[in-house]
Coordinates of C-alpha atoms in Angstrom, one line a residue:
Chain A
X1 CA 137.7 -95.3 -119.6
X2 CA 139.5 -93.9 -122.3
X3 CA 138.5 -94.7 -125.5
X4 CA 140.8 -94.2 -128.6
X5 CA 139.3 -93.7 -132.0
X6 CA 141.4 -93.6 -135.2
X7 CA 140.3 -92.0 -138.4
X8 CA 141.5 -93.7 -141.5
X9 CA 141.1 -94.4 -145.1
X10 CA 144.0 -95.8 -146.7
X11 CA 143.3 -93.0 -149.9
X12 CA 144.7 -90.1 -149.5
X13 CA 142.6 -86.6 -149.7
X14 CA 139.1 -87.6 -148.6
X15 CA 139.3 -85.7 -145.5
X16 CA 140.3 -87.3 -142.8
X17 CA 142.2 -84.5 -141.2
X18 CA 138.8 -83.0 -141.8
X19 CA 136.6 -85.6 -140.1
X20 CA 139.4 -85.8 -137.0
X21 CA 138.9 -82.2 -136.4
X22 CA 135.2 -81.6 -136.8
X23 CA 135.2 -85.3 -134.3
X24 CA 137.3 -84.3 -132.1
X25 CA 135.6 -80.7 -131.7
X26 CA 132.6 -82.4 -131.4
X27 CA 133.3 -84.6 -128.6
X28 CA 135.0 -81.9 -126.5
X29 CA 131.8 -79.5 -127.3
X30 CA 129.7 -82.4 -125.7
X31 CA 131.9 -82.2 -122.2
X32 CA 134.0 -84.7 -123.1
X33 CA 138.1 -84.1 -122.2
X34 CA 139.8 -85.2 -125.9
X35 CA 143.0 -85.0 -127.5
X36 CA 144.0 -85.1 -131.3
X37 CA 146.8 -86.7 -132.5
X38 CA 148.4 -85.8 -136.2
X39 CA 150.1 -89.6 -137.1
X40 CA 151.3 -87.4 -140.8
X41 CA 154.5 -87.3 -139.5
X42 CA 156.1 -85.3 -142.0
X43 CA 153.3 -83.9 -143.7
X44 CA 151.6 -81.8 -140.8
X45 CA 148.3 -80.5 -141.4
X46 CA 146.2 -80.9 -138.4
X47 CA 147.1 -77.7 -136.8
X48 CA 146.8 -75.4 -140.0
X49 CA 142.7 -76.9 -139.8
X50 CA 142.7 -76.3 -136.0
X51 CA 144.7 -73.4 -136.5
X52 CA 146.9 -73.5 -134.0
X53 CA 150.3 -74.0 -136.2
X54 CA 152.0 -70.7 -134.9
X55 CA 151.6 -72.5 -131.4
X56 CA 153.4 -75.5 -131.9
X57 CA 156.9 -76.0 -129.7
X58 CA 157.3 -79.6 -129.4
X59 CA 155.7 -82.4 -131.3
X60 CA 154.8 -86.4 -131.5
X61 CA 158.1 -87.2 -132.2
X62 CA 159.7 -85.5 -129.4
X63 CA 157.4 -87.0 -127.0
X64 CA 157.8 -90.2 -128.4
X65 CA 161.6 -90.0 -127.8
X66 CA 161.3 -88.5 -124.3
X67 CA 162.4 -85.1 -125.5
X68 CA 159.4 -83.1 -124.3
X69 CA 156.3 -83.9 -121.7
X70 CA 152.7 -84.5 -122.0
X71 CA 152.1 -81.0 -120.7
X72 CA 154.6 -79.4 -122.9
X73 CA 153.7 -81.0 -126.1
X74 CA 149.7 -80.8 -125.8
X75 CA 148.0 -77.5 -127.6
X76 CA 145.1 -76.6 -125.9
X77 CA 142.7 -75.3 -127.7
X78 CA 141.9 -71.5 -127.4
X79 CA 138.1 -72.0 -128.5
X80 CA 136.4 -75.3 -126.5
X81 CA 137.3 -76.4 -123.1
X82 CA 138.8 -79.7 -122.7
X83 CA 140.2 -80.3 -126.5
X84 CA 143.7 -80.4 -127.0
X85 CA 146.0 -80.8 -129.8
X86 CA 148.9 -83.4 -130.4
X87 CA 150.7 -81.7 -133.4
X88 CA 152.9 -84.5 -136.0
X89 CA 156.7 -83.6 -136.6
X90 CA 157.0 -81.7 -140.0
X91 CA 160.6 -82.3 -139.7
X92 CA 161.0 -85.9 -139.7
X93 CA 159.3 -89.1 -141.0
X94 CA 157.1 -91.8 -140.1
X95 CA 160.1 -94.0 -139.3
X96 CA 160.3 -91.6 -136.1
X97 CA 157.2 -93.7 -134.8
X98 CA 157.7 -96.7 -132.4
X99 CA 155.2 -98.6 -131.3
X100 CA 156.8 -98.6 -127.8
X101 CA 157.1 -94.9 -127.9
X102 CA 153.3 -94.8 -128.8
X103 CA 152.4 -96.6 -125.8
X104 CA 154.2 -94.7 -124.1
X105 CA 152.2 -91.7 -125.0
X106 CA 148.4 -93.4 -124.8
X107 CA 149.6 -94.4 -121.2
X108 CA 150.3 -91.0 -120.3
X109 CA 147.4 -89.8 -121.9
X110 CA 145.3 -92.1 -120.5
X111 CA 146.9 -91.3 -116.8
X112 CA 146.1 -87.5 -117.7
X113 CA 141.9 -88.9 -117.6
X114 CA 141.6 -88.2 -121.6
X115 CA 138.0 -89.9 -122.7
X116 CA 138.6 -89.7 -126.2
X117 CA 141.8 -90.1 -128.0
X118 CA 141.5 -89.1 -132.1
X119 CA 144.3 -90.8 -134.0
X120 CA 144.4 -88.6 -137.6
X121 CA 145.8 -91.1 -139.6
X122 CA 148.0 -90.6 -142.5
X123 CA 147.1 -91.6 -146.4
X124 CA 148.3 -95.3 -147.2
X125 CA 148.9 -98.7 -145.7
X126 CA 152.8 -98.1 -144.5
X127 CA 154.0 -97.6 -141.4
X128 CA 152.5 -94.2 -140.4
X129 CA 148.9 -95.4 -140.8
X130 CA 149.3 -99.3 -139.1
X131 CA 150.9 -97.0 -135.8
X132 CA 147.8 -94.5 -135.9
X133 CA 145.6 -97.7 -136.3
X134 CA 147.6 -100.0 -134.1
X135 CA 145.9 -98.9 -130.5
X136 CA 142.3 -97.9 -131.9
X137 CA 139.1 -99.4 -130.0
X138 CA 137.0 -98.1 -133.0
X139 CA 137.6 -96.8 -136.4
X140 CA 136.0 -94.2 -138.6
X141 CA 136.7 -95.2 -141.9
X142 CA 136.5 -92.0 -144.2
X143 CA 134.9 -92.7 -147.5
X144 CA 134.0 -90.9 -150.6
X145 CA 131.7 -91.8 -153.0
X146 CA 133.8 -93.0 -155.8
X147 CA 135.3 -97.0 -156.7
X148 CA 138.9 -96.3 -155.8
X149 CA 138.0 -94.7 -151.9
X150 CA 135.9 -97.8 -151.5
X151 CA 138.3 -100.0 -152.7
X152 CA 141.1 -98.5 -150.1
X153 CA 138.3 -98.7 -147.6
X154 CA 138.1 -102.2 -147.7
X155 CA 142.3 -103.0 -147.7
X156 CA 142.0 -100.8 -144.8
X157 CA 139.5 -102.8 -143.2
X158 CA 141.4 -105.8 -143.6
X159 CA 144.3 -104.3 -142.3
X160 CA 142.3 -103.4 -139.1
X161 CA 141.4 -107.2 -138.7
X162 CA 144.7 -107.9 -138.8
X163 CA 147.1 -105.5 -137.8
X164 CA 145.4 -103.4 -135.0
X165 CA 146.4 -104.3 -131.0
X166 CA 143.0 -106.3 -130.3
X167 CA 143.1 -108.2 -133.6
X168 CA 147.0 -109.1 -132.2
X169 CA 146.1 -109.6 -128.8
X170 CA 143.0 -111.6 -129.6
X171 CA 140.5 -108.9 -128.3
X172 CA 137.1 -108.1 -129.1
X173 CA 137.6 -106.6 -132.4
X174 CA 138.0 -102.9 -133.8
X175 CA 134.2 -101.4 -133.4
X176 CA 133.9 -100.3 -137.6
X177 CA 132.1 -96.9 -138.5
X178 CA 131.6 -95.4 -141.9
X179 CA 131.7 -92.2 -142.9
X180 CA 130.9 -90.6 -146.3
X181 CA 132.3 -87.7 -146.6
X182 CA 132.3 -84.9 -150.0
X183 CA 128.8 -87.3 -150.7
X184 CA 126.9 -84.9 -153.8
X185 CA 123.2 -86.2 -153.9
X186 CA 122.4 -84.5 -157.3
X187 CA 125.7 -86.2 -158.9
X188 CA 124.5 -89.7 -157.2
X189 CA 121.4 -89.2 -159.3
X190 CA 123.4 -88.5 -162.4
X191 CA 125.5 -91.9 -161.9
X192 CA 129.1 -89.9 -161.7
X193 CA 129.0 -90.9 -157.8
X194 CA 128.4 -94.4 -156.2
X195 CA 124.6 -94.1 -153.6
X196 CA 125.1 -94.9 -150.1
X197 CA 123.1 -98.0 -150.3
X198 CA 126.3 -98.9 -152.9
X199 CA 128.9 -98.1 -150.6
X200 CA 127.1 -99.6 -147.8
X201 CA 127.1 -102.8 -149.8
X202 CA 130.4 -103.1 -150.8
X203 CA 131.8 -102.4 -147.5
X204 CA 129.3 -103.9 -145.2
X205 CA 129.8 -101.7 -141.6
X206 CA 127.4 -99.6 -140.5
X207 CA 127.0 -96.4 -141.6
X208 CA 127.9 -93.4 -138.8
X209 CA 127.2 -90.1 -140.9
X210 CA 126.8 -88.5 -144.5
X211 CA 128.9 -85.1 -145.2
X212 CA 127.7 -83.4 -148.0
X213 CA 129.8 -81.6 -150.5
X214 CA 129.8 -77.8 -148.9
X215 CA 131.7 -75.1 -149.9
X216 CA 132.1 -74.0 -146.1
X217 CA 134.3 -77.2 -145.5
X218 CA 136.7 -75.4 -147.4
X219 CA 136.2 -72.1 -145.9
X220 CA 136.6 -73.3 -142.7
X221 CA 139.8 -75.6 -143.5
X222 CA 141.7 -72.0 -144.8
X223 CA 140.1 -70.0 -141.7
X224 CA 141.7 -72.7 -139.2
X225 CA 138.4 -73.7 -137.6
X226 CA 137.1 -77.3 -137.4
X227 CA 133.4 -77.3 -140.1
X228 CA 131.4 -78.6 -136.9
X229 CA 131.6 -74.9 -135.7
X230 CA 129.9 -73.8 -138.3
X231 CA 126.2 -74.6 -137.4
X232 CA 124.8 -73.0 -140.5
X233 CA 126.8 -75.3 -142.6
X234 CA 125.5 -79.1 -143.8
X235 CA 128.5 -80.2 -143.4
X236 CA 129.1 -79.1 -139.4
X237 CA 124.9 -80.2 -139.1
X238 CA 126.2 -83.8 -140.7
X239 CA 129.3 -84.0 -138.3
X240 CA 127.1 -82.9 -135.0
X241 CA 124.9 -85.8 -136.1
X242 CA 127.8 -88.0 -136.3
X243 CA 128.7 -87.3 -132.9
X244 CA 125.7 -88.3 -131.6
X245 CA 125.9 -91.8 -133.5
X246 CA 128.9 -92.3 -132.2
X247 CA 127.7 -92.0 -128.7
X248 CA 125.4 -94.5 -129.3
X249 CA 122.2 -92.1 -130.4
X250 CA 120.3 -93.3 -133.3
X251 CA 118.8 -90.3 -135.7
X252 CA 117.9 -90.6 -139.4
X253 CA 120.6 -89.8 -141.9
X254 CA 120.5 -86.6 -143.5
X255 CA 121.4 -84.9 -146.8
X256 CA 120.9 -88.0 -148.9
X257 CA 118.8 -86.3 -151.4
X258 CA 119.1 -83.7 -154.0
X259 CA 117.3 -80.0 -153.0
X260 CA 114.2 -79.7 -155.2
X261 CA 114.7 -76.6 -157.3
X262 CA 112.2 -74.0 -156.6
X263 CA 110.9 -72.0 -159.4
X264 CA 113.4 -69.4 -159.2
X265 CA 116.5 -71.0 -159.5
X266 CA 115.1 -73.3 -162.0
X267 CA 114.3 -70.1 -163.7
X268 CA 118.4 -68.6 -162.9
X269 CA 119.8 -71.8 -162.1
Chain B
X1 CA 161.8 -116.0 -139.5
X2 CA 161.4 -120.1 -140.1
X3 CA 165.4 -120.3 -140.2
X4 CA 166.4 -119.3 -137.0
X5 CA 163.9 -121.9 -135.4
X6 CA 166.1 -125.0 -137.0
X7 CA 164.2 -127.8 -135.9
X8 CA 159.9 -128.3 -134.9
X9 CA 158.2 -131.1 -133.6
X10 CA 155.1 -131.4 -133.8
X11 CA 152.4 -134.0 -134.1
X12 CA 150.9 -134.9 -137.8
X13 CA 148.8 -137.4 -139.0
X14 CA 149.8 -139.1 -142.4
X15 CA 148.7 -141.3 -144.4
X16 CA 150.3 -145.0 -145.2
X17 CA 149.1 -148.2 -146.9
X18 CA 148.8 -150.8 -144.7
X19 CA 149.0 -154.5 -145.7
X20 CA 147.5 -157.2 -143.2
X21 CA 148.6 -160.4 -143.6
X22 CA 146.1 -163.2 -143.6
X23 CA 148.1 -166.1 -143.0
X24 CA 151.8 -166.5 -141.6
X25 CA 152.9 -169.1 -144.8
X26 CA 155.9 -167.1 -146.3
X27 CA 154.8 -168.7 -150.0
X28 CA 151.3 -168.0 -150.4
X29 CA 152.0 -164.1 -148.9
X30 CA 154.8 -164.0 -151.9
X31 CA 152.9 -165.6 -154.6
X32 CA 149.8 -163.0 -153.6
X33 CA 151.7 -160.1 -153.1
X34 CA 153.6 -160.9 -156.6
X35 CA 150.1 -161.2 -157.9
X36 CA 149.2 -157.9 -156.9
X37 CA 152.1 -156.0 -157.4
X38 CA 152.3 -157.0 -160.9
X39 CA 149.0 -154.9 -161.4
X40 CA 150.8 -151.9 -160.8
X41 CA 154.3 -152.0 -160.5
X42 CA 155.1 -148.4 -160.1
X43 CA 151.9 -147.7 -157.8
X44 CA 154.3 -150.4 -155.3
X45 CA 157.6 -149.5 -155.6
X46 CA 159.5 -148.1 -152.7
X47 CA 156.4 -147.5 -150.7
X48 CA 156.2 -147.5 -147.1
X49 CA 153.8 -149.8 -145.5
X50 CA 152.4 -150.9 -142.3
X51 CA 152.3 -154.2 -141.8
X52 CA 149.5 -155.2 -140.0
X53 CA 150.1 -158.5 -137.7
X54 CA 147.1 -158.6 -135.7
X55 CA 145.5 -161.7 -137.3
X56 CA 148.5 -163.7 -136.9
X57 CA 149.2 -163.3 -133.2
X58 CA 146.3 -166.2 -132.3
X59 CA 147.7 -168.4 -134.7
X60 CA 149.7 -171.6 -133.1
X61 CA 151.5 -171.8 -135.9
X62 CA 155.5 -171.0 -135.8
X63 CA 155.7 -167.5 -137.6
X64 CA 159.2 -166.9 -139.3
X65 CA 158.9 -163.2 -138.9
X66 CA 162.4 -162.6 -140.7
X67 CA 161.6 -164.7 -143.3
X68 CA 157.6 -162.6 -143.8
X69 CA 159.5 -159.0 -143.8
X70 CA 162.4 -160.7 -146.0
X71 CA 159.7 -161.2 -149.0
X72 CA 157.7 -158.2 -148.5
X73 CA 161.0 -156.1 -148.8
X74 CA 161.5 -158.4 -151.9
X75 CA 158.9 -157.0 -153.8
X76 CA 159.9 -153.8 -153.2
X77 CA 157.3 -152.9 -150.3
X78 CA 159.2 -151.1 -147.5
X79 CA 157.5 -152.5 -143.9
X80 CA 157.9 -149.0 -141.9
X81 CA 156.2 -150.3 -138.9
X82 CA 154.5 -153.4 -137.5
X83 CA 151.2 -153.1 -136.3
X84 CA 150.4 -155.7 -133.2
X85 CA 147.5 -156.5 -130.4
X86 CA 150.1 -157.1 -127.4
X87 CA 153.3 -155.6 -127.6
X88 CA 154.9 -158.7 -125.5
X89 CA 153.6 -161.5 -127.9
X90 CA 156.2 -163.9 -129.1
X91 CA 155.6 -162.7 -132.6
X92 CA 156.4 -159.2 -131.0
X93 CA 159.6 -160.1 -129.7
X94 CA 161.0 -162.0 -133.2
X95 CA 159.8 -158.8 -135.4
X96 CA 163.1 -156.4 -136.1
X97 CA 161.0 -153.4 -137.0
X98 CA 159.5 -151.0 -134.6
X99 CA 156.1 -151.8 -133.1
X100 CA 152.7 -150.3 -133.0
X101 CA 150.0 -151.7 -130.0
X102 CA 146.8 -151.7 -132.2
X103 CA 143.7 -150.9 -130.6
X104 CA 141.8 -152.6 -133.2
X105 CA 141.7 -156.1 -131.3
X106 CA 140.4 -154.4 -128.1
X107 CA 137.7 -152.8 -129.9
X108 CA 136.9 -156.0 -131.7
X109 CA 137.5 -154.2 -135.3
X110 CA 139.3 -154.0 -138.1
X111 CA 139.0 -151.0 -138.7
X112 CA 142.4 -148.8 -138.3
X113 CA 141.2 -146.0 -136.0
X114 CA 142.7 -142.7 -136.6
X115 CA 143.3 -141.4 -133.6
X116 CA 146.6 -139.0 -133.7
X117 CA 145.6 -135.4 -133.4
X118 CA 145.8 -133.8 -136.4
X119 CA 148.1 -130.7 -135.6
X120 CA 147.1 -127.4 -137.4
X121 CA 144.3 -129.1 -139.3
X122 CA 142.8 -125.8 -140.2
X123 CA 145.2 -123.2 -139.4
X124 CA 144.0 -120.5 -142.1
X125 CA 146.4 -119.5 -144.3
X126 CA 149.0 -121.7 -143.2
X127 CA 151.8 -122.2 -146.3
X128 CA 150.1 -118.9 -148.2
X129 CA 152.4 -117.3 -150.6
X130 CA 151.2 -114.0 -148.5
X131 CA 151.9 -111.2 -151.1
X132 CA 151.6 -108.9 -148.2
X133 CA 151.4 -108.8 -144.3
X134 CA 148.2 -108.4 -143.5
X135 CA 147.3 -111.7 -145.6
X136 CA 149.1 -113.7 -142.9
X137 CA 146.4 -112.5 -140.1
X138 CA 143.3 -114.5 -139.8
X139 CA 141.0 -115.8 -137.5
X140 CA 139.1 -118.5 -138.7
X141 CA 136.2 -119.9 -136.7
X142 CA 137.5 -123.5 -136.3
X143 CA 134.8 -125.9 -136.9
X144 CA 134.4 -128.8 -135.2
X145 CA 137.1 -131.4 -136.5
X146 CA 135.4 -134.1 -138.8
X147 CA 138.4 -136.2 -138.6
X148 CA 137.3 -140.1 -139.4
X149 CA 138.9 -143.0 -141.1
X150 CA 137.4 -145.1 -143.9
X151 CA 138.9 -148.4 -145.0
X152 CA 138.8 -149.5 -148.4
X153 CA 136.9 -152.9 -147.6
X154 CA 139.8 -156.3 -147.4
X155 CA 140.1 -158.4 -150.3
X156 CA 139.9 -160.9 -148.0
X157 CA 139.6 -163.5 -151.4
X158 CA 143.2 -163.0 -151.8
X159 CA 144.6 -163.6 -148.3
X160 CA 145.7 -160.0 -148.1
X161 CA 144.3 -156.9 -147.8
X162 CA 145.0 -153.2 -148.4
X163 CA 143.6 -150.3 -146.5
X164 CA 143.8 -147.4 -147.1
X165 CA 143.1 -144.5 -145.1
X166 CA 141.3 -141.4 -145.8
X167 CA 140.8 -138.6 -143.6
X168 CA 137.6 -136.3 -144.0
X169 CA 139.7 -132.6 -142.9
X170 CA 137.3 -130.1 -141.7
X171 CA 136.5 -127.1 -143.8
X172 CA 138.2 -123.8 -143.1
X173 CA 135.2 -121.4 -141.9
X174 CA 135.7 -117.6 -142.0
X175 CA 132.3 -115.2 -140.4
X176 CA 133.6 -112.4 -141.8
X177 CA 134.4 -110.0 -145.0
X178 CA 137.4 -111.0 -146.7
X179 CA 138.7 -108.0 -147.3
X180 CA 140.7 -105.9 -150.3
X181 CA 144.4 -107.4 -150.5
X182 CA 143.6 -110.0 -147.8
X183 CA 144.0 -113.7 -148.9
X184 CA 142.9 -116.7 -147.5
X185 CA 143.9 -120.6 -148.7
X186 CA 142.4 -123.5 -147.4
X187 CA 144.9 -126.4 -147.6
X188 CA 143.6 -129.9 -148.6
X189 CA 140.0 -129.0 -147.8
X190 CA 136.7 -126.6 -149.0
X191 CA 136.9 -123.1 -147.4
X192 CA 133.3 -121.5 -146.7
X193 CA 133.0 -117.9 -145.8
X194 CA 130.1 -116.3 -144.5
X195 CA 130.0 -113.1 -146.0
X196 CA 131.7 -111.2 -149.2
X197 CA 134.9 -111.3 -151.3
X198 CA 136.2 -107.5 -151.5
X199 CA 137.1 -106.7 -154.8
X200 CA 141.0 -107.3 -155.0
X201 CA 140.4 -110.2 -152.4
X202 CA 141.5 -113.8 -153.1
X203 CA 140.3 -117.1 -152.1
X204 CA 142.1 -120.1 -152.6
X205 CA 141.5 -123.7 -151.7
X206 CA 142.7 -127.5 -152.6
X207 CA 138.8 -128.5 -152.5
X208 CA 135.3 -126.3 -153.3
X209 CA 134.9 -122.9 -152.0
X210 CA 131.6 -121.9 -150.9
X211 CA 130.5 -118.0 -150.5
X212 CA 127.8 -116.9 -148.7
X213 CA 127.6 -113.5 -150.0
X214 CA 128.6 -111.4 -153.1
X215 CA 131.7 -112.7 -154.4
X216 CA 133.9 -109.5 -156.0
X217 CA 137.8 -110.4 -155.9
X218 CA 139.4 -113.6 -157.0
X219 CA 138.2 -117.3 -156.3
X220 CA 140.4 -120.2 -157.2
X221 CA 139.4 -123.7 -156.5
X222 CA 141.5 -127.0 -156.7
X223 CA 144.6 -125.4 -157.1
X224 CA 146.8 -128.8 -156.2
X225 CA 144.7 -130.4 -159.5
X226 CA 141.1 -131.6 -158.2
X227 CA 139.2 -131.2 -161.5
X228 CA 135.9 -132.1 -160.1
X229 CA 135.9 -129.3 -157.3
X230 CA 133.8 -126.3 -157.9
X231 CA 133.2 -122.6 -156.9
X232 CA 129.2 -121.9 -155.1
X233 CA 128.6 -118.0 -154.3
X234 CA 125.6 -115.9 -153.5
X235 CA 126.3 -113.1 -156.2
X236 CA 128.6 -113.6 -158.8
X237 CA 130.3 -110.1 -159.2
X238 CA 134.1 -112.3 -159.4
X239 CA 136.9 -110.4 -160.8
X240 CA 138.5 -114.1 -161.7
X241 CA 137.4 -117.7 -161.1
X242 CA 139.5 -120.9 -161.8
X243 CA 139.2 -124.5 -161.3
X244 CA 141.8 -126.5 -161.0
X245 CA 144.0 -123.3 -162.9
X246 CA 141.2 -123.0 -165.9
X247 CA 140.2 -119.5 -165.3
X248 CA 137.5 -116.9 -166.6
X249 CA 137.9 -112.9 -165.8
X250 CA 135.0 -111.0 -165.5
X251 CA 134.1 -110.0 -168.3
X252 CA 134.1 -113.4 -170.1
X253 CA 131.2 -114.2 -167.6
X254 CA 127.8 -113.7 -169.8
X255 CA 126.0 -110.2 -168.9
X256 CA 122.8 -111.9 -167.3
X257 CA 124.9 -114.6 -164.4
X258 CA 126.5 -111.7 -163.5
X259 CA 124.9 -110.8 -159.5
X260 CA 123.4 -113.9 -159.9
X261 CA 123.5 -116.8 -157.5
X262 CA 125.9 -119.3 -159.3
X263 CA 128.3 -122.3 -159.6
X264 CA 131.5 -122.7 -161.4
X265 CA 132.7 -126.2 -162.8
X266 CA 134.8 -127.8 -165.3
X267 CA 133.2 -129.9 -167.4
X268 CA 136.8 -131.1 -169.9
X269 CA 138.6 -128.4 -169.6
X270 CA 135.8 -125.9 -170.2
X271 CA 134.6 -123.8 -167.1
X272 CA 131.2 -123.4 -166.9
X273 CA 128.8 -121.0 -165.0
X274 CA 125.2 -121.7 -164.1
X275 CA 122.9 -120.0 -162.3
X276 CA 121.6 -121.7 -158.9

C-alpha cells in the first residue's frame, strides 16, 4: 500500500523543503522505496537540498503533460537505495498542475510499488499547495514557534478538512502530524518564542517531532545533503526520531530544554 | 453555479397560521373573525391561511362553503388550503380551494402534526456568505432531528381558533476544530462545537452558540435579531463577540474573564460577560 504524505504549512520559509528531504531520506534509509515530489512549480528548490540539480532532464510538468515517463523523469538518488527525486518545473507555474495530470502521476507511481510518496508543498493556500495537498493520506504540518506559523497552520488545517481527496470523497480523514521545526529552548524561556505545550494548544494534533534550531541545517541545505545524514547533528537526531513516530513508534520528545551552561562557558560564554 | 440549474424542487416545511372554524354559521365566523382582526389589523392582512374544516365535516348542518371562504377572504385572510378528515365528504366536493386529508381525526387530535420532512434542516453552512472556498466544506455530525409541533392552545371561547406552529430545528453539531479562515453559520438554530475556534475563525448562528473548548476567532450570535440569544464557551480568548450585532473585540473584554469559562448576553443593548 502506498501511502502519500504531504508536507505543508501554508507560511512560507519554515522549512518544509527541509523536513521533505530529511523525511523522505529517512524513510528510504529505513528500507522503504520513496519518492519526492517538489509541488514549487516555479520556484525549485528541492533538488539544490538533495543536490541533485545538475541531474535534472525532465520535470513534474512534463510528466504531467505526457511529455516525459516515470522512468525518465525520476532522479535516483546517488547516496540511499530506493529514494528517488521528482524535481518541480523552474520554468513554468503552478497553473501547469492538473489535478487529472496528478493522478495520473500517483497512479503510475503507485504501479511502480512506491511505499511512501512526499508531496513538498509550496508556501500559501493557492493552487500549487491545495494540488500537493489534494491526494495526501497524512500531513506533516511544519510549524515554527512564532504566532503567525501557527496561525497559517491552522488555515491550513482547515483547508485539509476541506479541500483534500478524502475530505471530498467522504473518506476517513487526513491523518494530522505536527512538526516544530527551528524550535530554540533557551529563547522559549525568554518569552521571544511560543513553548510546545502553546503550540500544541492552539493547534490541537498530535505532536510527531521537535527540530531544534542547528546551525548544521544550514550547512547541510548549501552542501546538497538532506540534515538527517548528519547523525552528529540535533537536528538529523530530531528528524530520525520523527521517522520512527511516524511509523507508529512512540519515544519521548527531545531537545525541549535549554543546555545547562557548564562552568566554562558560563565563564566565556 | 446556482444559475445554470434554473429550477429545484425540493421538499420544505413552512410555517402558516391555520384558522379552524368552530361552527359552519357564515355570521357568527364574520362577526368573530372581525373581532379578532380588529386587534391587529396589520398582523392579518394578506396572510395565508389554512383553513381547518375538520370540525365541520360531522355537522348535519348544510355548510355554504362559498359563502365561509367568501367572508374569510373579506377580511383580508387569504384561505391557501383547506384542511379535511375525508377527502370525498360532501363538504369536500363544494370547497373551490385545494384540499389537505388531515390525519388529525384519525389520531383523535387536534393537534396539527408536522410531518413533512424538513429538507436540509442542518446542512452546515448552507446560505454562508463564504469569504473563501474552503468555508463552504463542512461536515457536520447531524444530530438526531428534534422536529415537533406545538400548538398555541384554541380559543375555543370565541368559536375560532388560531394555531400556530412552531418547529424545534435541531442544533448544528461540529466534533471538530473550526479552523483559521473556516466559517461556519447555523441557520435558524444554536450551533455547538465540540472543540476550539482558531484564531481568524468565525461562528455565526440565528440562535446561541455553544463552545466546548477555547474560543479564539470570531463568535456572533442572533445575527437575524434574537436579542435574548447568547454566546457559552469553555475559554474565552475571542477576537470579537456579538449578540444580535452588539459586539465587543478583545480587548474591551476585562483582563481577569479572559481564559475564563464565560457567557455573553445583552442585557438593553449592553453586552455583558460573566464568568460561569
Amino acid at each position: 500500500m502506498t501511502k502519500t504524505i504531504v508536507v505543508t504549512s501554508g507560511k512560507g520559509g519554515v522549512g518544509k523543503t527541509t523536513t521533505s528531504a530529511s523525511i523522505a531520506t529517512g524513510l528510504a534509509k529505513r528500507g522503504f522505496k520513496t519518492v519526492v515530489i517538489d509541488f514549487d512549480v516555479g520556484l525549485r528548490n528541492l533538488d539544490l537540498i538533495m543536490g541533485c540539480e545538475r541531474r535534472v532532464v525532465y520535470d513534474l510538468v512534463n510528466l504531467v503533460n505526457q511529455e516525459a515517463t516515470l522512468h525518465q523523469t525520476l532522479i535516483k538518488d546517488k547516496r540511499i537505495e530506493n529514494l528517488y527525486i521528482l524535481p518541480a518545473s523552474q520554468t513554468r507555474d503552478k497553473d501547469a498542475l492538473t489535478i487529472e495530470g496528478i493522478a495520473r502521476v500517483m497512479h503510475k507511481l503507485k504501479k511502480s510499488e512506491f511505499d511512501y510518496i512526499i508531496c513538498d508543498s509550496p508556501a500559501g493556500i493557492e493552487k500549487g499547495a491545495k494540488m500537493a495537498l489534494y491526494f495526501a493520506d497524512e500531513a506533516i504540518v511544519t510549524t515554527n514557534p512564532e504566532v503567525s506559523s501557527v496561525r497559517d497552520s491552522d488555515r491550513i488545517l482547515g483547508i485539509l478538512q476541506s479541500e483534500s481527496k478524502r475530505s471530498k470523497m467522504n473518506e476517513e480523514p487526513v491523518k494530522e502530524h505536527l512538526l516544530i521545526t527551528r524550535y530554540n529552548p533557551s529563547r522559549v524561556k525568554d518569552g521571544q518564542m511560543l513553548s510546545v505545550d502553546d503550540i500544541v494548544d492552539l493547534l490541537a494534533i498530535p505532536l510527531l517531532g521537535i527540530i531544534p534550531e542547528s546551525p548544521s541545517v544550514l550547512d547541510c541545505s548549501n552542501a546538497g545533503k538532506p540534515v538527517i545524514l548528519d547523525d552528529d547533528s540535533e537536528a538529523g537526531q530530531a528528524y530520525s526520531d520523527a521517522i520512527d513516530r511516524l511509523l507508529g513508534e512512540s519515544k519521548p520528545h527531545r531537545f525541549m530544554e535549554a543546555p545547562k551552561k557548564g562552568f566554562l562557558s558560563r565563564l566565556f560564554g | 453555479m446556482s444559475s445554470t440549474i434554473g429550477v429545484e424542487l425540493k421538499g420544505g416545511m413552512y410555517t402558516f397560521m391555520s384558522l379552524k372554524l368552530h361552527t359552519s354559521d357564515v355570521d357568527i365566523v364574520d362577526q368573530k373573525l372581525a373581532d379578532k382582526v380588529q386587534q391587529a389589523p396589520g398582523f392579518f392582512k394578506d396572510t395565508p391561511v389554512v383553513i381547518d374544516l375538520s370540525l365541520l365535516e360531522d355537522l348535519d348542518a348544510d355548510i355554504n362553503a362559498v359563502a365561509l371562504l367568501d367572508c374569510i377572504k373579506r377580511h383580508q385572510l387569504i384561505p391557501i388550503v383547506a384542511s379535511i378528515g375525508n377527502k370525498s365528504s360532501p363538504l369536500a366536493k363544494s370547497i373551490a380551494i385545494p384540499l389537505i386529508e388531515s390525519n388529525a381525526r384519525r389520531s383523535g387530535s387536534t393537534k396539527t402534526v408536522a410531518n413533512s420532512p424538513e429538507v436540509k434542516a442542518n446542512t452546515g453552512t448552507d446560505g454562508t456568505a463564504a469569504h473563501d472556498s474552503t468555508a463552504g466544506d463542512f461536515k457536520p455530525t447531524r444530530a438526531e432531528k428534534l422536529d415537533s409541533s406545538l400548538d398555541v392552545s384554541p380559543d375555543v371561547e370565541l368559536g375560532l381558533s388560531r394555531e400556530v406552529e412552531y418547529v424545534i430545528k435541531a442544533p448544528l453539531l461540529i466534533d471538530k476544530p473550526i479552523r483559521s479562515g473556516q466559517q461556519v453559520y447555523a441557520r435558524d438554530t444554536d450551533l455547538i462545537v465540540m472543540g476550539q475556534i482558531g484564531p481568524g475563525a468565525e461562528v455565526i448562528a440565528d440562535n446561541n452558540i455553544h463552545i466546548y473548548g477555547p474560543l479564539r476567532g470570531r463568535a456572533l450570535c442572533g445575527v437575524s435579531g434574537n436579542t435574548s440569544t447568547r454566546i457559552f464557551c469553555q475559554s474565552l480568548e475571542a477576537e470579537l463577540v456579538s449578540v444580535a450585532g452588539n459586539y465587543r473585540m478583545l480587548e474591551t473584554i476585562p483582563e481577569e474573564l479572559r481564559g475564563k469559562p464565560a457567557q455573553i448576553w445583552l442585557d438593553k443593548d449592553r453586552l455583558n460577560i460573566e464568568p460561569l
